[in-house]
Amino acid sequence: MTTPVETAATHYVPENLPTHIQHYINGEFVDSVGGKTFDVLDPVSNTNYATAAAGQKEDVDLAVAAAREAFVNGPWPKMKPRERARILNRIADAVEAQEARLAELETFDTGLPITQAKGQALRAAENFRFFADLIVAQFDDAMKVPGSQINYVNRKPIGVAGLITPWNTPFMLESWKLAPALATGNTVVLKPAEFTPLSASLWATIFKEAGLPDGVFNLVNGLGEEAGDALVKHPDVPLISFTGETTTGQTIFRNAAANLKGLSMELGGKSPCVVFADADLDAAIDSALFGVFSLNGERCTAGSRILVERAIYDEFCEKYAARAKNIVVGDPHDPKTQVGALVHPEHYEKVASYVEIGKSEGRLLAGGGRPEGLPDGNYIAPTVFADVAPDARIFQEEIFGPVVAITPFENDDEALALANNTKYGLAAYIWTQNLTRAHNFSQNVEAGMVWLNSHNVRDLRTPFGGVKASGLGHEGGYRSIDFYTDQQAVHITLGSVHTPKFGSIEAAAANEG
């Protein structure tokens, strides 16, 4: 077992925690119509600190009805872009003003280290500022045939957007969907993850105080198979944006088919981090460690398969494992903590089971189970397996925790074959000083996003999404605008109308002649 720097867990509890979390529908906090609730626990003590209203079909119906009314008869979709942008910027101001409180609640609810949670609030604010700027600068195409015709694109919001979000960095990931959906004039129903409903409940007050009209934002808590399922199947919800694991995404795909809904789904990942012998080894190790162990390893873009060229394989493994053993595991609220508690006992058991599987599929270099000195809570030491075969489960399957598999390769062709040898295709990380290899490899790897000699840095203007089992569609920048709007083509004749005169005397005479 790895002995962590932190040898004892504490249980920090923020002040003024709610004991009950409600839905937010048409500008009011409400309980479920049928009174159903579910328990919410924190991952350090694994004790319940609150109940949350458990949304059912009737609750989703009420939320969708409110959102639909706000879309059809409310002012939001008809506002000028600048008017909506002002409200979005006020939302960003409010998020920034609550950064410390948001980070405190997010850390308590998710087990995310406090230093990493603080950055999430600022990123959430930036998402709103970005789309506030984008909708003001937005323009659409106009095509002219001189003296004959002009054609232009009328871009307009689609309606009620159903947003289903995950439990890892929930507040920030909610902002990725909320900001573009609202910016483009849609109304929304948000269904946050049942493991982490705490920070999502803050959106209601933030939006209300920023001047968002009632009914534009609605929130229904609940289980995916109940509230999420009802939202996906609702006929008055033409759009679903979902972030989560692939099996759930497949279910959503099937259930959305009946109403031909627009879908944007960012799903699972098993992303390769490919390190060639000519790479800056220290920089690659820094990135490969951060890429899988930050956010407790609970990140879809984690580089959880590290492929290393044989010439530097032994050196890489030795240095990587030594660093992994020194990662600070402990109380998520301690600023020194680098890996906190996994989000929920169910997820802890899943990750722990993969650690045990890995002991028969690879050579254990670091970690391997619960850290010493942390007998309670959902803690797993950063775990490193080497010599992992490409058909191993820990190579093929998404673990979503602080567990990494390292595999050697001999040449570029083998590296590419190994990188593409999973059903997933979300991200890839390439480390090499060879410019030709870097571009050729990045263009041939089966991944929606590639970082060359870089860790996971997100530019909000670029598309975000995966290929294969990692997703459907892309969001980010103008791709988000495209997803949340209809592009209506309008055609206008500028001169005389020249249309074949079916059924006329002239047409009959012409045919006789």
Short mmCIF file of C-alpha atoms in Angstrom, two decimals:
data_model
loop_
_atom_site.label_atom_id
_atom_site.label_comp_id
_atom_site.label_asym_id
_atom_site.label_seq_id
_atom_site.Cartn_x
_atom_site.Cartn_y
_atom_site.Cartn_z
CA MET A 1 0.00 0.00 0.00
CA THR A 2 1.11 3.55 -0.69
CA THR A 3 1.54 5.71 2.38
CA PRO A 4 0.01 9.13 1.52
CA VAL A 5 1.38 12.40 2.75
CA GLU A 6 -1.94 12.93 4.51
CA THR A 7 -2.31 10.19 7.11
CA ALA A 8 -5.68 11.07 8.55
CA ALA A 9 -9.00 12.11 7.09
CA THR A 10 -10.95 15.00 8.46
CA HIS A 11 -14.59 15.74 7.89
CA TYR A 12 -15.07 19.38 7.02
CA VAL A 13 -18.70 20.42 6.75
CA PRO A 14 -19.55 23.81 5.20
CA GLU A 15 -21.82 26.14 7.11
CA ASN A 16 -25.49 26.60 6.22
CA LEU A 17 -25.83 23.37 4.28
CA PRO A 18 -29.38 22.67 3.13
CA THR A 19 -31.05 19.64 4.62
CA HIS A 20 -33.49 19.38 1.72
CA ILE A 21 -32.95 20.19 -1.98
CA GLN A 22 -35.97 21.06 -4.09
CA HIS A 23 -36.84 21.36 -7.76
CA TYR A 24 -37.07 24.82 -9.33
CA ILE A 25 -40.03 25.18 -11.69
CA ASN A 26 -41.46 28.39 -13.16
CA GLY A 27 -39.58 30.61 -10.73
CA GLU A 28 -40.41 28.68 -7.55
CA PHE A 29 -38.72 26.05 -5.40
CA VAL A 30 -41.07 23.07 -5.13
CA ASP A 31 -41.11 19.47 -3.96
CA SER A 32 -42.11 16.53 -6.12
CA VAL A 33 -45.84 16.29 -6.75
CA GLY A 34 -45.91 12.83 -5.21
CA GLY A 35 -43.55 13.75 -2.37
CA LYS A 36 -40.80 11.32 -3.38
CA THR A 37 -37.23 12.03 -2.21
CA PHE A 38 -33.79 10.46 -2.32
CA ASP A 39 -30.83 10.69 0.04
CA VAL A 40 -27.70 12.71 -0.72
CA LEU A 41 -24.39 11.83 0.93
CA ASP A 42 -20.93 13.34 1.07
CA PRO A 43 -18.04 11.12 -0.10
CA VAL A 44 -15.73 11.68 2.86
CA SER A 45 -18.05 10.35 5.57
CA ASN A 46 -20.51 8.52 3.30
CA THR A 47 -23.31 9.75 5.54
CA ASN A 48 -26.49 11.41 4.30
CA TYR A 49 -26.52 15.16 4.83
CA ALA A 50 -29.71 16.00 2.91
CA THR A 51 -32.70 14.70 1.03
CA ALA A 52 -33.56 15.83 -2.47
CA ALA A 53 -36.87 15.91 -4.27
CA ALA A 54 -36.99 12.91 -6.61
CA GLY A 55 -38.52 14.04 -9.88
CA GLN A 56 -41.04 11.80 -11.63
CA LYS A 57 -42.84 12.14 -14.95
CA GLU A 58 -45.42 14.54 -13.51
CA ASP A 59 -42.67 16.84 -12.22
CA VAL A 60 -40.91 16.83 -15.57
CA ASP A 61 -44.26 17.56 -17.23
CA LEU A 62 -44.69 20.66 -15.06
CA ALA A 63 -41.15 21.86 -15.76
CA VAL A 64 -41.49 21.35 -19.51
CA ALA A 65 -44.88 23.11 -19.51
CA ALA A 66 -43.31 26.11 -17.75
CA ALA A 67 -40.40 26.16 -20.15
CA ARG A 68 -42.69 25.81 -23.15
CA GLU A 69 -44.91 28.67 -21.97
CA ALA A 70 -41.85 30.87 -21.42
CA PHE A 71 -40.64 30.04 -24.91
CA VAL A 72 -43.92 30.59 -26.75
CA ASN A 73 -45.30 33.57 -24.83
CA GLY A 74 -42.39 34.92 -22.79
CA PRO A 75 -39.91 37.66 -23.70
CA TRP A 76 -36.70 35.62 -23.63
CA PRO A 77 -36.60 34.21 -27.19
CA LYS A 78 -37.63 37.59 -28.65
CA MET A 79 -35.01 39.65 -26.83
CA LYS A 80 -32.27 41.28 -28.84
CA PRO A 81 -28.90 39.52 -28.47
CA ARG A 82 -27.46 42.45 -26.53
CA GLU A 83 -30.31 42.29 -24.00
CA ARG A 84 -29.72 38.59 -23.39
CA ALA A 85 -25.97 39.21 -23.25
CA ARG A 86 -26.40 41.72 -20.42
CA ILE A 87 -28.21 39.11 -18.34
CA LEU A 88 -25.60 36.47 -19.16
CA ASN A 89 -22.86 38.81 -17.97
CA ARG A 90 -24.75 39.47 -14.74
CA ILE A 91 -24.93 35.70 -14.27
CA ALA A 92 -21.15 35.51 -14.75
CA ASP A 93 -20.64 38.29 -12.21
CA ALA A 94 -22.76 36.40 -9.66
CA VAL A 95 -20.87 33.15 -10.21
CA GLU A 96 -17.52 34.90 -9.74
CA ALA A 97 -18.78 36.63 -6.60
CA GLN A 98 -19.67 33.24 -5.10
CA GLU A 99 -16.45 31.49 -6.13
CA ALA A 100 -15.40 30.53 -2.60
CA ARG A 101 -18.86 29.27 -1.61
CA LEU A 102 -19.31 27.37 -4.86
CA ALA A 103 -15.94 25.68 -4.50
CA GLU A 104 -16.68 24.79 -0.87
CA LEU A 105 -20.01 23.17 -1.76
CA GLU A 106 -18.62 21.43 -4.84
CA THR A 107 -15.77 19.94 -2.84
CA PHE A 108 -18.09 18.75 -0.10
CA ASP A 109 -20.54 17.19 -2.55
CA THR A 110 -18.08 15.57 -4.98
CA GLY A 111 -14.84 14.92 -3.08
CA LEU A 112 -12.94 17.08 -5.57
CA PRO A 113 -9.85 18.76 -4.04
CA ILE A 114 -10.60 22.33 -3.07
CA THR A 115 -7.77 23.80 -5.15
CA GLN A 116 -9.25 22.19 -8.27
CA ALA A 117 -12.84 23.09 -7.35
CA LYS A 118 -11.96 26.79 -7.13
CA GLY A 119 -11.03 26.89 -10.79
CA GLN A 120 -14.38 25.39 -11.80
CA ALA A 121 -16.40 28.42 -10.67
CA LEU A 122 -14.28 30.82 -12.70
CA ARG A 123 -14.52 28.57 -15.74
CA ALA A 124 -18.30 28.49 -15.34
CA ALA A 125 -18.42 32.28 -15.30
CA GLU A 126 -16.22 32.45 -18.40
CA ASN A 127 -18.64 30.18 -20.28
CA PHE A 128 -21.42 32.73 -19.79
CA ARG A 129 -19.19 35.65 -20.79
CA PHE A 130 -18.01 33.80 -23.89
CA PHE A 131 -21.51 33.13 -25.18
CA ALA A 132 -22.66 36.62 -24.23
CA ASP A 133 -19.98 37.94 -26.57
CA LEU A 134 -20.65 35.34 -29.25
CA ILE A 135 -24.35 36.02 -29.68
CA VAL A 136 -23.73 39.76 -30.02
CA ALA A 137 -21.07 39.12 -32.67
CA GLN A 138 -23.09 36.38 -34.38
CA PHE A 139 -23.96 36.91 -38.04
CA ASP A 140 -25.42 34.66 -40.71
CA ASP A 141 -25.07 34.14 -44.41
CA ALA A 142 -26.76 36.09 -47.18
CA MET A 143 -26.40 35.04 -50.84
CA LYS A 144 -27.36 37.29 -53.74
CA VAL A 145 -27.97 36.59 -57.42
CA PRO A 146 -27.87 40.15 -58.88
CA GLY A 147 -31.22 41.24 -60.24
CA SER A 148 -32.79 37.87 -59.58
CA GLN A 149 -32.78 36.64 -56.00
CA ILE A 150 -31.46 37.13 -52.49
CA ASN A 151 -31.28 34.33 -49.95
CA TYR A 152 -30.52 34.69 -46.27
CA VAL A 153 -30.39 32.53 -43.15
CA ASN A 154 -32.80 33.29 -40.33
CA ARG A 155 -31.34 31.69 -37.21
CA LYS A 156 -33.81 31.17 -34.38
CA PRO A 157 -34.02 29.26 -31.07
CA ILE A 158 -35.58 25.80 -31.23
CA GLY A 159 -37.59 25.55 -28.02
CA VAL A 160 -37.17 23.67 -24.75
CA ALA A 161 -33.71 22.15 -24.32
CA GLY A 162 -33.33 19.17 -22.00
CA LEU A 163 -29.93 19.26 -20.31
CA ILE A 164 -28.69 16.15 -18.49
CA THR A 165 -25.38 16.63 -16.69
CA PRO A 166 -22.84 14.38 -14.91
CA TRP A 167 -21.55 14.29 -11.36
CA ASN A 168 -17.90 15.12 -12.10
CA THR A 169 -17.25 18.89 -11.86
CA PRO A 170 -21.04 19.31 -12.08
CA PHE A 171 -21.40 23.10 -11.73
CA MET A 172 -18.88 23.88 -14.45
CA LEU A 173 -20.21 21.23 -16.83
CA GLU A 174 -23.76 22.51 -16.29
CA SER A 175 -22.54 25.93 -17.41
CA TRP A 176 -21.22 24.42 -20.66
CA LYS A 177 -24.80 23.56 -21.58
CA LEU A 178 -26.75 26.32 -19.85
CA ALA A 179 -24.77 29.22 -21.32
CA PRO A 180 -25.22 28.44 -25.04
CA ALA A 181 -28.77 27.12 -24.64
CA LEU A 182 -29.88 30.33 -22.92
CA ALA A 183 -27.74 32.64 -25.02
CA THR A 184 -29.47 31.48 -28.20
CA GLY A 185 -32.94 32.16 -26.76
CA ASN A 186 -34.05 28.69 -25.75
CA THR A 187 -35.65 27.78 -22.45
CA VAL A 188 -34.29 24.83 -20.48
CA VAL A 189 -35.01 21.99 -18.10
CA LEU A 190 -31.87 20.86 -16.28
CA LYS A 191 -31.62 17.38 -14.77
CA PRO A 192 -28.42 17.28 -12.69
CA ALA A 193 -26.75 14.05 -11.59
CA GLU A 194 -28.38 12.47 -8.55
CA PHE A 195 -25.01 11.93 -6.80
CA THR A 196 -24.24 15.68 -6.78
CA PRO A 197 -27.33 17.93 -6.71
CA LEU A 198 -25.98 20.48 -4.23
CA SER A 199 -24.28 23.10 -6.40
CA ALA A 200 -26.92 22.87 -9.17
CA SER A 201 -29.50 24.28 -6.75
CA LEU A 202 -27.53 27.55 -6.67
CA TRP A 203 -28.32 28.31 -10.31
CA ALA A 204 -31.93 29.20 -9.50
CA THR A 205 -31.05 32.12 -7.22
CA ILE A 206 -28.24 33.28 -9.50
CA PHE A 207 -30.55 33.36 -12.53
CA LYS A 208 -33.41 35.00 -10.64
CA GLU A 209 -31.25 37.82 -9.31
CA ALA A 210 -29.65 38.34 -12.74
CA GLY A 211 -33.08 39.01 -14.27
CA LEU A 212 -33.76 35.79 -16.15
CA PRO A 213 -37.55 35.59 -16.64
CA ASP A 214 -39.45 32.90 -14.75
CA GLY A 215 -39.88 29.67 -16.66
CA VAL A 216 -36.77 30.12 -18.78
CA PHE A 217 -34.70 27.99 -16.39
CA ASN A 218 -36.19 24.96 -14.67
CA LEU A 219 -34.47 22.27 -12.62
CA VAL A 220 -35.74 18.79 -11.79
CA ASN A 221 -33.66 16.58 -9.53
CA GLY A 222 -33.99 12.83 -9.63
CA LEU A 223 -32.72 9.52 -10.90
CA GLY A 224 -31.75 9.07 -14.51
CA GLU A 225 -34.17 6.22 -15.09
CA GLU A 226 -37.04 8.34 -13.75
CA ALA A 227 -36.57 12.10 -14.24
CA GLY A 228 -33.97 11.76 -16.98
CA ASP A 229 -36.01 9.20 -18.87
CA ALA A 230 -39.16 11.36 -18.72
CA LEU A 231 -37.23 14.38 -20.01
CA VAL A 232 -35.76 12.44 -22.94
CA LYS A 233 -39.14 11.03 -23.95
CA HIS A 234 -41.14 14.26 -23.56
CA PRO A 235 -42.65 15.31 -26.93
CA ASP A 236 -42.27 19.03 -26.17
CA VAL A 237 -38.49 18.80 -25.67
CA PRO A 238 -36.90 18.89 -29.14
CA LEU A 239 -33.28 18.98 -27.93
CA ILE A 240 -31.30 16.79 -25.52
CA SER A 241 -27.72 17.57 -24.53
CA PHE A 242 -26.23 14.79 -22.42
CA THR A 243 -22.85 14.18 -20.81
CA GLY A 244 -22.31 10.79 -19.23
CA GLU A 245 -21.33 7.21 -19.84
CA THR A 246 -21.82 5.41 -23.13
CA THR A 247 -24.44 2.84 -22.12
CA THR A 248 -26.77 5.58 -20.90
CA GLY A 249 -26.10 7.51 -24.10
CA GLN A 250 -27.22 4.52 -26.15
CA THR A 251 -30.45 4.33 -24.16
CA ILE A 252 -31.08 8.05 -24.72
CA PHE A 253 -30.43 7.60 -28.44
CA ARG A 254 -33.09 4.88 -28.65
CA ASN A 255 -35.64 6.79 -26.57
CA ALA A 256 -35.15 10.05 -28.49
CA ALA A 257 -35.77 8.36 -31.85
CA ALA A 258 -39.57 8.36 -31.56
CA ASN A 259 -39.66 12.17 -31.60
CA LEU A 260 -36.59 12.65 -33.83
CA LYS A 261 -34.93 14.88 -31.22
CA GLY A 262 -31.73 16.76 -31.79
CA LEU A 263 -28.98 15.07 -29.78
CA SER A 264 -25.57 16.18 -28.55
CA MET A 265 -23.89 13.54 -26.41
CA GLU A 266 -20.40 13.58 -24.92
CA LEU A 267 -19.86 10.05 -23.64
CA GLY A 268 -17.11 7.85 -22.20
CA GLY A 269 -13.43 7.80 -22.98
CA LYS A 270 -10.30 5.70 -22.70
CA SER A 271 -7.91 8.22 -24.14
CA PRO A 272 -4.32 7.40 -25.11
CA CYS A 273 -1.33 9.45 -24.03
CA VAL A 274 1.43 8.56 -26.52
CA VAL A 275 5.01 9.32 -25.51
CA PHE A 276 7.73 8.95 -28.15
CA ALA A 277 11.42 8.60 -27.34
CA ASP A 278 12.20 12.11 -28.60
CA ALA A 279 9.64 13.76 -26.30
CA ASP A 280 10.44 16.22 -23.54
CA LEU A 281 10.23 13.48 -20.94
CA ASP A 282 9.76 15.66 -17.88
CA ALA A 283 6.97 17.66 -19.52
CA ALA A 284 5.30 14.47 -20.72
CA ILE A 285 5.40 12.96 -17.24
CA ASP A 286 3.97 16.13 -15.70
CA SER A 287 1.09 16.08 -18.18
CA ALA A 288 0.49 12.33 -18.01
CA LEU A 289 0.26 12.50 -14.20
CA PHE A 290 -2.05 15.50 -14.17
CA GLY A 291 -4.13 14.10 -17.02
CA VAL A 292 -5.22 11.00 -15.13
CA PHE A 293 -4.94 11.90 -11.44
CA SER A 294 -6.39 15.44 -11.37
CA LEU A 295 -10.12 15.64 -10.61
CA ASN A 296 -9.61 12.30 -8.77
CA GLY A 297 -9.31 10.61 -12.15
CA GLU A 298 -13.05 11.21 -12.65
CA ARG A 299 -12.73 12.90 -16.01
CA CYS A 300 -13.87 11.71 -19.43
CA THR A 301 -10.78 13.07 -21.19
CA ALA A 302 -8.30 11.38 -18.82
CA GLY A 303 -5.25 9.96 -20.57
CA SER A 304 -5.72 6.64 -18.80
CA ARG A 305 -3.79 4.56 -21.35
CA ILE A 306 -0.16 5.67 -21.54
CA LEU A 307 1.70 4.29 -24.55
CA VAL A 308 5.49 4.68 -24.30
CA GLU A 309 8.17 3.98 -26.90
CA ARG A 310 10.33 1.02 -25.85
CA ALA A 311 13.60 3.00 -25.83
CA ILE A 312 12.44 5.13 -22.89
CA TYR A 313 9.86 2.73 -21.41
CA ASP A 314 11.77 1.64 -18.30
CA GLU A 315 12.88 5.17 -17.45
CA PHE A 316 9.36 6.52 -17.94
CA CYS A 317 7.77 3.83 -15.75
CA GLU A 318 10.27 4.37 -12.95
CA LYS A 319 9.89 8.14 -12.88
CA TYR A 320 6.11 8.05 -13.33
CA ALA A 321 5.56 5.55 -10.51
CA ALA A 322 7.83 7.47 -8.15
CA ARG A 323 5.81 10.64 -8.71
CA ALA A 324 2.49 8.80 -8.36
CA LYS A 325 3.55 7.48 -4.95
CA ASN A 326 4.13 11.06 -3.77
CA ILE A 327 0.70 12.38 -4.76
CA VAL A 328 -1.10 13.76 -1.71
CA VAL A 329 -4.31 11.86 -0.96
CA GLY A 330 -6.57 13.20 1.77
CA ASP A 331 -9.30 15.56 2.93
CA PRO A 332 -10.68 17.32 -0.15
CA HIS A 333 -10.87 20.62 1.75
CA ASP A 334 -7.14 20.58 2.60
CA PRO A 335 -5.26 22.83 0.11
CA LYS A 336 -2.39 20.30 0.05
CA THR A 337 -4.64 17.49 -1.23
CA GLN A 338 -4.16 16.48 -4.87
CA VAL A 339 -6.49 13.46 -4.93
CA GLY A 340 -9.61 13.47 -2.76
CA ALA A 341 -12.47 11.05 -2.23
CA LEU A 342 -14.33 9.41 -5.11
CA VAL A 343 -17.86 10.69 -5.52
CA HIS A 344 -19.96 7.83 -4.13
CA PRO A 345 -19.61 4.35 -2.56
CA GLU A 346 -21.06 2.76 -5.69
CA HIS A 347 -18.40 4.36 -7.84
CA TYR A 348 -15.68 3.55 -5.28
CA GLU A 349 -16.60 -0.14 -5.47
CA LYS A 350 -16.44 -0.03 -9.27
CA VAL A 351 -12.98 1.55 -9.32
CA ALA A 352 -11.72 -0.74 -6.55
CA SER A 353 -12.87 -3.76 -8.54
CA TYR A 354 -10.82 -2.61 -11.53
CA VAL A 355 -7.78 -2.20 -9.28
CA GLU A 356 -8.11 -5.86 -8.29
CA ILE A 357 -8.58 -6.88 -11.94
CA GLY A 358 -5.46 -4.91 -12.83
CA LYS A 359 -3.32 -6.90 -10.42
CA SER A 360 -3.72 -9.91 -12.71
CA GLU A 361 -3.40 -7.90 -15.92
CA GLY A 362 -0.34 -5.75 -15.28
CA ARG A 363 2.69 -5.09 -13.09
CA LEU A 364 1.66 -2.94 -10.11
CA LEU A 365 4.06 -0.02 -9.71
CA ALA A 366 2.15 2.27 -7.33
CA GLY A 367 -1.04 2.31 -5.30
CA GLY A 368 -3.23 -0.73 -5.50
CA GLY A 369 -6.07 0.03 -3.10
CA ARG A 370 -7.10 2.15 -0.13
CA PRO A 371 -4.31 4.41 1.17
CA GLU A 372 -3.06 3.76 4.68
CA GLY A 373 -4.32 6.20 7.27
CA LEU A 374 -7.63 6.78 5.46
CA PRO A 375 -9.87 3.99 6.72
CA ASP A 376 -13.13 5.75 5.88
CA GLY A 377 -14.44 7.55 2.82
CA ASN A 378 -14.10 6.72 -0.86
CA TYR A 379 -10.31 6.94 -1.11
CA ILE A 380 -8.17 5.05 -3.60
CA ALA A 381 -4.44 5.62 -3.91
CA PRO A 382 -3.17 6.70 -7.33
CA THR A 383 -2.59 3.35 -8.99
CA VAL A 384 -0.14 2.58 -11.80
CA PHE A 385 0.02 -0.66 -13.80
CA ALA A 386 2.79 -1.36 -16.33
CA ASP A 387 3.17 -4.00 -19.06
CA VAL A 388 -0.57 -3.98 -19.75
CA ALA A 389 -1.63 -5.98 -22.82
CA PRO A 390 -4.02 -4.33 -25.31
CA ASP A 391 -6.72 -6.94 -24.69
CA ALA A 392 -6.69 -6.35 -20.92
CA ARG A 393 -9.87 -4.99 -19.35
CA ILE A 394 -7.96 -2.14 -17.71
CA PHE A 395 -6.70 -1.19 -21.19
CA GLN A 396 -10.10 -1.43 -22.89
CA GLU A 397 -12.69 -0.32 -20.32
CA GLU A 398 -13.34 3.09 -18.82
CA ILE A 399 -12.48 3.04 -15.10
CA PHE A 400 -13.09 6.74 -14.33
CA GLY A 401 -10.79 6.85 -11.34
CA PRO A 402 -7.12 7.34 -10.37
CA VAL A 403 -5.91 4.24 -12.24
CA VAL A 404 -3.58 4.18 -15.24
CA ALA A 405 -2.30 1.45 -17.59
CA ILE A 406 1.14 1.77 -19.25
CA THR A 407 1.96 -0.20 -22.41
CA PRO A 408 5.15 -0.19 -24.53
CA PHE A 409 5.35 0.15 -28.32
CA GLU A 410 8.17 -0.35 -30.83
CA ASN A 411 7.37 2.05 -33.68
CA ASP A 412 4.90 4.61 -35.01
CA ASP A 413 2.63 2.06 -36.67
CA GLU A 414 2.28 0.02 -33.48
CA ALA A 415 1.66 3.17 -31.44
CA LEU A 416 -1.19 4.21 -33.75
CA ALA A 417 -2.70 0.71 -33.72
CA LEU A 418 -2.62 0.64 -29.92
CA ALA A 419 -4.02 4.17 -29.65
CA ASN A 420 -7.00 3.26 -31.85
CA ASN A 421 -7.55 -0.16 -30.25
CA THR A 422 -10.62 0.67 -28.13
CA LYS A 423 -14.27 1.41 -28.83
CA TYR A 424 -13.76 4.95 -27.50
CA GLY A 425 -12.49 8.02 -29.32
CA LEU A 426 -12.75 11.13 -27.17
CA ALA A 427 -9.26 12.57 -26.70
CA ALA A 428 -5.60 11.81 -27.40
CA TYR A 429 -2.32 13.29 -26.15
CA ILE A 430 0.82 13.08 -28.30
CA TRP A 431 4.35 13.83 -27.10
CA THR A 432 7.07 14.14 -29.74
CA GLN A 433 9.49 16.74 -31.12
CA ASN A 434 9.08 15.39 -34.68
CA LEU A 435 6.74 17.83 -36.42
CA THR A 436 5.88 15.52 -39.31
CA ARG A 437 5.08 12.62 -36.99
CA ALA A 438 3.04 14.87 -34.70
CA HIS A 439 0.70 16.05 -37.45
CA ASN A 440 0.38 12.71 -39.21
CA PHE A 441 -0.29 10.87 -35.97
CA SER A 442 -2.83 13.42 -34.73
CA GLN A 443 -4.73 13.28 -38.03
CA ASN A 444 -4.86 9.48 -38.03
CA VAL A 445 -5.69 8.85 -34.39
CA GLU A 446 -9.38 8.12 -33.81
CA ALA A 447 -10.18 10.92 -31.38
CA GLY A 448 -12.43 13.95 -31.43
CA MET A 449 -9.76 16.09 -29.76
CA VAL A 450 -5.96 15.89 -29.82
CA TRP A 451 -3.42 17.73 -27.70
CA LEU A 452 0.13 17.87 -29.06
CA ASN A 453 2.85 18.41 -26.44
CA SER A 454 0.16 19.85 -24.19
CA HIS A 455 -2.06 18.91 -21.31
CA ASN A 456 -5.83 19.29 -21.50
CA VAL A 457 -6.28 23.01 -22.20
CA ARG A 458 -9.74 23.95 -23.47
CA ASP A 459 -10.30 26.77 -25.93
CA LEU A 460 -14.02 27.60 -25.85
CA ARG A 461 -14.00 28.43 -29.57
CA THR A 462 -13.06 24.89 -30.61
CA PRO A 463 -15.38 21.87 -31.06
CA PHE A 464 -15.70 19.56 -28.07
CA GLY A 465 -16.84 15.98 -28.65
CA GLY A 466 -15.79 12.48 -29.53
CA VAL A 467 -16.05 9.80 -32.18
CA LYS A 468 -16.97 6.09 -32.03
CA ALA A 469 -18.48 5.24 -28.62
CA SER A 470 -17.37 8.59 -27.16
CA GLY A 471 -20.20 10.68 -28.45
CA LEU A 472 -22.47 12.15 -31.04
CA GLY A 473 -22.12 15.69 -32.31
CA HIS A 474 -19.97 18.55 -31.08
CA GLU A 475 -20.48 21.63 -28.95
CA GLY A 476 -18.24 24.61 -28.29
CA GLY A 477 -18.12 27.98 -30.01
CA TYR A 478 -20.26 28.21 -33.13
CA ARG A 479 -20.98 24.47 -32.96
CA SER A 480 -23.03 25.17 -29.84
CA ILE A 481 -24.87 27.96 -31.66
CA ASP A 482 -25.62 25.53 -34.48
CA PHE A 483 -26.96 22.87 -32.11
CA TYR A 484 -29.26 25.17 -30.14
CA THR A 485 -30.73 27.00 -33.14
CA ASP A 486 -32.65 26.27 -36.33
CA GLN A 487 -31.19 27.72 -39.51
CA GLN A 488 -34.10 28.73 -41.69
CA ALA A 489 -33.37 29.59 -45.31
CA VAL A 490 -35.41 32.54 -46.65
CA HIS A 491 -35.54 33.09 -50.45
CA ILE A 492 -36.73 36.35 -52.06
CA THR A 493 -37.19 37.08 -55.76
CA LEU A 494 -35.79 40.46 -56.80
CA GLY A 495 -37.07 40.53 -60.39
CA SER A 496 -39.82 38.95 -62.43
CA VAL A 497 -41.03 35.56 -61.34
CA HIS A 498 -40.29 32.92 -63.97
CA THR A 499 -42.25 29.80 -63.08
CA PRO A 500 -43.46 27.10 -65.50
CA LYS A 501 -47.18 27.74 -66.01
CA PHE A 502 -48.66 24.35 -65.31
CA GLY A 503 -52.31 24.08 -66.40
CA SER A 504 -52.36 27.39 -68.33
CA ILE A 505 -53.56 27.96 -71.94
CA GLU A 506 -50.07 29.06 -72.93
CA ALA A 507 -48.59 25.84 -71.57
CA ALA A 508 -51.19 23.73 -73.42
CA ALA A 509 -50.51 25.56 -76.72
CA ALA A 510 -46.79 25.09 -76.30
CA ASN A 511 -47.29 21.38 -75.73
CA GLU A 512 -49.52 21.06 -78.84
CA GLY A 513 -46.91 22.83 -80.91
#
